[in-house]
Amino acid sequence: MSRNTAVARTGSEQALAVYQQLRARPGTAFDEVADRLELSAEERERCRDELVSLGLTAPSPDPSAAVDAVVDPDVALLRLLRRERDRLRERLAATSRAHTALEALAGPFLRAGATPRGEIEVEIVDDPHRIRRSLADLTDSVRTAAHFMHTGSVRREELPGELAQDRQWAERGVRIRAMYSRRAASVPEMAQHLEERAALGVEVRFASVVPMNMVLADENFALLPTDPHDLSSAAILARGPGLVRSYLALYEYCWTAAAPYGEEETAEKGGDGLSEQQRAALLMLASGIKDEQIAKNLGVSLRTVSRLLSEVMQELGAASRFEAGVKASRLGLLDGEGAERGV
């Protein structure tokens, strides 16, 4: 057996032997006892530390004394218990202070930090990772309804995650509505994805013109672009019913004008002889939007826009675009009323 192993096993026995010698010979120095017991420097240090930690020896109250004070075991035990009691009291006091602080935070301070129903929070976010995190957080936070606008197809890598999100929400009874540009359904992969979303209970509609990408949730969350025509632009992150309800009103207007999934073909003509695409081009023309932007919004070429507007003029019996706008207004085609049917 090596010496180190023996030392490891007899360390406390050595400390006990030193302590007994110190008690039997009051006034004897520690080093004198250690010499008598033939302890190495390492053993001496270990024994000294053990006795001090147990409170069995302590520096002499007389600075000039060369020996340590030896403490009776019962006194050392009482002192140790007293220190632990004082330490426990301090811990309890700290716990009580923390509990009081938590109560204060969970009470008026927490209510003061909450967003009142009439107030709003608006933030411009240009970090794509932050935008994705905000959208991911919706999976757990949405309680009643989520509404989406898509100007184009969803990226391929996002499709599985969207379906997983739909399943979670469907299990919790969340209403999900998704509005897409009509051209999104022309992409085979998207057509399959939309069929799967509809099978999960997602309400899907198509429109010739979707004004912007938009996400709304529970009348308390909105995410939309700062520039609807630039997909790389920063996003507006809004919270609070005071503002989100306004976006929801816009969404409801667009939703009403869109065709439900599976009914796109029957909704192609609007009872006045204009197709939905022609009507959309007419509305944008009357709003002062230039042909280039109309083409971009519809996802068609400039040539197609010219053809659509020519067809509108022919349908309305107008000799110019201006006249077409006037006649469309008189017919109620610009507000969806269709109040008049004669010119």
Coordinates of C-alpha atoms in Angstrom, one line a residue:
M1 CA 0.0 0.0 0.0
S2 CA 1.4 3.4 -1.0
R3 CA 2.0 6.1 1.5
N4 CA -0.5 8.4 -0.2
T5 CA -3.2 5.8 0.1
A6 CA -2.5 5.4 3.8
V7 CA -2.6 9.1 4.3
A8 CA -5.9 9.4 2.5
R9 CA -7.4 6.8 4.8
T10 CA -5.9 8.1 8.1
G11 CA -6.2 11.8 7.6
S12 CA -9.0 12.2 10.1
E13 CA -7.2 9.9 12.5
Q14 CA -4.1 12.0 12.3
A15 CA -6.2 15.1 13.0
L16 CA -7.8 13.4 16.0
A17 CA -4.4 12.3 17.3
V18 CA -3.1 15.9 17.1
Y19 CA -6.2 17.3 18.8
Q20 CA -5.9 14.8 21.6
Q21 CA -2.2 15.7 22.2
L22 CA -3.1 19.4 22.2
R23 CA -5.8 18.9 24.8
A24 CA -3.6 16.6 26.9
R25 CA -0.7 19.1 26.9
P26 CA -2.2 22.6 27.2
G27 CA 0.1 25.3 25.9
T28 CA 1.8 23.0 23.4
A29 CA 2.3 24.4 19.9
F30 CA 0.7 22.6 17.0
D31 CA 4.0 22.2 15.2
E32 CA 5.5 20.6 18.3
V33 CA 2.8 18.0 18.4
A34 CA 3.2 17.5 14.6
D35 CA 6.9 16.9 15.1
R36 CA 6.2 14.3 17.8
L37 CA 3.8 12.5 15.5
E38 CA 6.3 12.7 12.6
L39 CA 3.8 14.3 10.2
S40 CA 4.9 15.6 6.8
A41 CA 4.3 19.1 5.7
E42 CA 1.3 18.1 3.7
E43 CA -0.2 16.1 6.6
R44 CA 0.4 19.0 9.0
E45 CA -1.5 21.4 6.7
R46 CA -4.4 19.0 6.2
C47 CA -4.7 18.3 10.0
R48 CA -4.6 22.1 10.8
D49 CA -7.3 22.9 8.2
E50 CA -9.5 20.1 9.4
L51 CA -9.3 21.1 13.1
V52 CA -9.9 24.8 12.2
S53 CA -12.9 23.9 9.9
L54 CA -14.5 21.9 12.7
G55 CA -13.9 24.7 15.2
L56 CA -11.7 22.6 17.4
T57 CA -8.8 25.0 17.2
A58 CA -8.7 28.7 16.7
P59 CA -6.1 31.5 16.8
S60 CA -5.2 32.5 20.3
P61 CA -6.9 35.7 21.5
D62 CA -3.4 36.8 22.6
P63 CA -1.5 37.9 19.4
S64 CA 1.8 37.3 21.2
A65 CA 1.0 33.7 22.0
A66 CA 2.7 31.0 19.9
V67 CA 0.0 28.4 20.3
D68 CA -3.5 28.0 19.0
A69 CA -6.5 27.9 21.4
V70 CA -8.0 24.5 21.8
V71 CA -11.8 24.3 21.9
D72 CA -13.8 21.7 23.7
P73 CA -15.8 19.4 21.3
D74 CA -19.2 20.4 22.8
V75 CA -18.4 24.1 22.5
A76 CA -17.2 23.6 19.0
L77 CA -20.4 21.8 18.2
L78 CA -22.6 24.5 19.6
R79 CA -20.7 27.2 17.7
L80 CA -21.1 25.2 14.5
L81 CA -24.8 24.8 15.1
R82 CA -25.1 28.5 15.9
R83 CA -23.4 29.5 12.6
E84 CA -25.6 27.2 10.6
R85 CA -28.7 28.6 12.4
D86 CA -27.6 32.2 11.6
R87 CA -26.9 31.2 8.0
L88 CA -30.3 29.6 7.7
R89 CA -32.0 32.7 9.1
E90 CA -30.2 34.8 6.5
R91 CA -31.3 32.5 3.8
L92 CA -34.9 32.7 5.0
A93 CA -34.7 36.4 5.2
A94 CA -33.4 36.6 1.6
T95 CA -36.1 34.3 0.4
S96 CA -38.7 36.5 2.1
R97 CA -37.3 39.6 0.4
A98 CA -37.4 37.8 -2.9
H99 CA -41.0 36.7 -2.3
T100 CA -42.0 40.2 -1.5
A101 CA -40.3 41.5 -4.7
L102 CA -42.1 38.8 -6.8
E103 CA -45.5 39.8 -5.3
A104 CA -44.8 43.4 -6.2
L105 CA -43.7 42.5 -9.7
A106 CA -46.7 40.2 -10.3
G107 CA -49.1 42.8 -9.0
P108 CA -49.3 46.5 -9.9
F109 CA -45.9 46.6 -11.8
L110 CA -46.9 43.7 -14.1
R111 CA -50.3 45.4 -14.8
A112 CA -48.5 48.7 -15.4
G113 CA -46.3 47.0 -18.0
A114 CA -49.2 45.4 -19.9
T115 CA -50.5 47.0 -23.0
P116 CA -54.0 48.5 -22.4
R117 CA -56.6 47.5 -24.9
G118 CA -56.7 50.9 -26.5
E119 CA -53.0 51.3 -26.8
I120 CA -50.6 50.0 -29.5
E121 CA -47.0 49.0 -29.8
V122 CA -45.4 49.4 -33.2
E123 CA -41.8 48.3 -34.1
I124 CA -39.9 48.3 -37.4
V125 CA -38.0 45.0 -37.7
D126 CA -35.3 44.6 -40.4
D127 CA -33.8 41.4 -39.0
P128 CA -35.2 38.4 -41.0
H129 CA -34.3 36.0 -38.1
R130 CA -36.3 38.2 -35.7
I131 CA -39.3 38.2 -38.1
R132 CA -39.1 34.4 -38.3
R133 CA -38.9 34.1 -34.5
S134 CA -42.0 36.3 -34.1
L135 CA -43.9 34.1 -36.5
A136 CA -42.8 31.0 -34.8
D137 CA -43.9 32.4 -31.4
L138 CA -47.5 32.6 -32.8
T139 CA -47.7 28.8 -32.9
D140 CA -48.0 28.7 -29.1
S141 CA -49.6 32.1 -28.4
V142 CA -52.6 32.2 -30.8
R143 CA -55.8 31.5 -29.1
T144 CA -58.8 32.1 -31.4
A145 CA -57.9 33.1 -35.0
A146 CA -55.0 33.6 -37.4
H147 CA -55.3 35.3 -40.8
F148 CA -52.7 35.3 -43.6
M149 CA -52.3 37.1 -46.9
H150 CA -49.8 35.8 -49.5
T151 CA -48.9 37.8 -52.6
G152 CA -47.1 34.7 -54.1
S153 CA -46.1 31.2 -53.3
V154 CA -44.7 30.1 -50.0
R155 CA -41.1 29.0 -50.0
R156 CA -40.7 25.3 -50.5
E157 CA -38.7 24.8 -47.2
E158 CA -41.5 26.5 -45.2
L159 CA -44.3 24.2 -46.4
P160 CA -43.9 21.4 -43.9
G161 CA -43.7 23.8 -41.0
E162 CA -46.8 25.5 -42.1
L163 CA -48.8 22.3 -42.2
A164 CA -47.4 21.3 -38.7
Q165 CA -48.6 24.7 -37.4
D166 CA -52.0 24.1 -39.0
R167 CA -52.4 20.8 -37.2
Q168 CA -51.6 22.3 -33.8
W169 CA -54.0 25.1 -34.3
A170 CA -56.7 22.9 -35.6
E171 CA -56.4 20.7 -32.5
R172 CA -56.9 23.8 -30.4
G173 CA -59.9 25.0 -32.3
V174 CA -58.1 28.0 -33.8
R175 CA -59.7 29.5 -36.9
I176 CA -57.2 29.8 -39.8
R177 CA -57.8 31.8 -42.9
A178 CA -55.3 32.1 -45.8
M179 CA -55.7 34.3 -48.9
Y180 CA -53.5 33.8 -51.9
S181 CA -52.9 35.4 -55.3
R182 CA -54.7 33.4 -57.9
R183 CA -51.4 32.6 -59.7
A184 CA -50.1 30.7 -56.6
A185 CA -52.5 27.9 -57.4
S186 CA -50.9 27.5 -60.8
V187 CA -47.7 26.2 -59.2
P188 CA -48.2 22.4 -58.9
E189 CA -46.3 22.1 -55.5
M190 CA -48.4 25.0 -54.1
A191 CA -51.6 23.5 -55.4
Q192 CA -50.9 20.3 -53.5
H193 CA -50.0 22.2 -50.4
L194 CA -53.2 24.2 -50.5
E195 CA -55.2 21.0 -50.9
E196 CA -53.5 19.7 -47.8
R197 CA -54.2 22.9 -45.9
A198 CA -57.8 22.8 -46.9
A199 CA -58.1 19.2 -45.7
L200 CA -56.9 20.3 -42.3
G201 CA -59.7 22.8 -42.0
V202 CA -57.8 25.9 -43.2
E203 CA -60.2 28.4 -45.0
V204 CA -58.4 29.2 -48.3
R205 CA -59.4 31.9 -50.8
F206 CA -58.0 33.3 -54.0
A207 CA -57.9 36.9 -55.3
S208 CA -56.6 38.4 -58.5
V209 CA -54.9 41.0 -56.4
V210 CA -53.5 40.5 -52.9
P211 CA -52.3 43.9 -51.8
M212 CA -49.5 42.7 -49.5
N213 CA -48.1 39.9 -47.4
M214 CA -49.8 40.1 -44.0
V215 CA -50.2 38.0 -40.8
L216 CA -52.9 38.9 -38.2
A217 CA -53.6 37.0 -35.0
D218 CA -56.2 37.4 -32.2
E219 CA -56.9 41.1 -33.0
N220 CA -53.7 41.7 -31.1
F221 CA -50.8 40.9 -33.5
A222 CA -50.0 42.1 -37.0
L223 CA -47.0 41.6 -39.2
L224 CA -46.8 43.4 -42.6
P225 CA -44.2 45.0 -44.8
T226 CA -43.1 48.6 -44.7
D227 CA -43.2 48.5 -48.6
P228 CA -45.9 46.1 -50.0
H229 CA -44.1 46.1 -53.4
D230 CA -40.6 45.2 -52.0
L231 CA -40.5 41.7 -50.5
S232 CA -37.1 42.5 -48.9
S233 CA -38.3 45.6 -47.1
A234 CA -38.4 45.8 -43.3
A235 CA -41.5 44.6 -41.5
I236 CA -44.0 46.4 -39.2
L237 CA -44.6 44.5 -36.1
A238 CA -47.7 45.8 -34.4
R239 CA -49.4 44.8 -31.1
G240 CA -52.6 46.0 -29.6
P241 CA -56.3 45.9 -30.8
G242 CA -56.3 49.7 -31.5
L243 CA -54.3 49.2 -34.6
V244 CA -54.6 45.5 -35.5
R245 CA -58.4 45.9 -35.9
S246 CA -57.8 48.4 -38.7
Y247 CA -55.7 45.8 -40.5
L248 CA -58.3 43.2 -39.9
A249 CA -60.9 45.4 -41.5
L250 CA -58.8 45.6 -44.6
Y251 CA -58.3 41.9 -44.5
E252 CA -62.1 41.3 -44.2
Y253 CA -62.7 43.5 -47.2
C254 CA -60.2 41.6 -49.3
W255 CA -61.5 38.3 -48.0
T256 CA -65.1 39.1 -49.0
A257 CA -64.0 39.9 -52.6
A258 CA -61.9 36.7 -52.9
A259 CA -63.1 33.4 -54.2
P260 CA -63.3 30.4 -51.9
Y261 CA -61.1 27.4 -52.5
G262 CA -62.8 25.1 -55.1
E263 CA -65.0 27.9 -56.4
E264 CA -62.5 29.9 -58.3
E265 CA -63.8 28.9 -61.8
T266 CA -67.4 29.8 -61.0
A267 CA -66.3 33.2 -59.6
E268 CA -64.4 34.1 -62.7
K269 CA -67.1 36.3 -64.1
G270 CA -68.8 39.0 -62.0
G271 CA -72.5 39.3 -63.2
D272 CA -71.7 42.5 -65.1
G273 CA -69.7 40.7 -67.8
L274 CA -66.3 41.6 -66.3
S275 CA -64.0 38.9 -65.1
E276 CA -62.5 39.2 -61.7
Q277 CA -59.1 40.0 -63.3
Q278 CA -60.7 42.7 -65.4
R279 CA -62.5 44.2 -62.4
A280 CA -59.2 44.2 -60.4
A281 CA -57.4 46.0 -63.3
L282 CA -60.3 48.5 -63.5
L283 CA -60.2 49.2 -59.7
M284 CA -56.5 49.8 -59.8
L285 CA -56.8 52.0 -62.9
A286 CA -59.5 54.1 -61.1
S287 CA -57.2 54.4 -58.1
G288 CA -54.5 56.1 -60.3
I289 CA -52.1 53.1 -60.3
K290 CA -49.9 53.0 -63.3
D291 CA -49.9 50.1 -65.8
E292 CA -46.5 48.8 -64.6
Q293 CA -47.7 48.5 -61.0
I294 CA -51.0 46.9 -62.2
A295 CA -49.0 44.3 -64.1
K296 CA -46.9 43.6 -61.0
N297 CA -49.9 43.3 -58.7
L298 CA -51.7 41.0 -61.1
G299 CA -48.5 39.0 -61.9
V300 CA -49.0 39.6 -65.7
S301 CA -47.2 41.4 -68.4
L302 CA -47.7 45.0 -69.5
R303 CA -49.2 43.7 -72.7
T304 CA -51.8 41.7 -70.8
V305 CA -52.7 44.7 -68.8
S306 CA -53.3 46.7 -72.0
R307 CA -55.5 43.9 -73.3
L308 CA -57.5 43.7 -70.0
L309 CA -58.2 47.4 -70.0
S310 CA -59.1 47.3 -73.7
E311 CA -61.6 44.6 -72.9
V312 CA -63.0 46.6 -70.0
M313 CA -63.5 49.6 -72.3
Q314 CA -65.2 47.4 -74.9
E315 CA -67.5 45.9 -72.2
L316 CA -68.4 49.3 -70.9
G317 CA -68.7 50.9 -74.3
A318 CA -66.1 53.5 -73.4
A319 CA -63.9 55.3 -75.9
S320 CA -61.1 56.0 -73.4
R321 CA -59.8 54.9 -70.1
F322 CA -61.2 58.0 -68.4
E323 CA -64.6 57.3 -69.8
A324 CA -64.4 53.7 -68.6
G325 CA -63.7 54.9 -65.1
V326 CA -66.6 57.3 -65.2
K327 CA -69.0 54.6 -66.4
A328 CA -67.7 52.1 -63.9
S329 CA -68.3 54.6 -61.1
R330 CA -71.9 55.2 -62.3
L331 CA -72.5 51.5 -62.5
G332 CA -71.2 51.0 -59.0
L333 CA -68.4 48.7 -60.2
L334 CA -65.8 50.6 -58.2
D335 CA -67.5 50.1 -54.8
G336 CA -69.0 46.7 -55.4
E337 CA -72.6 47.9 -55.2
G338 CA -73.6 47.6 -58.8
A339 CA -76.3 50.1 -58.1
E340 CA -77.0 51.0 -61.7
R341 CA -77.1 48.8 -64.8
G342 CA -77.6 51.3 -67.5
V343 CA -75.5 54.2 -68.9

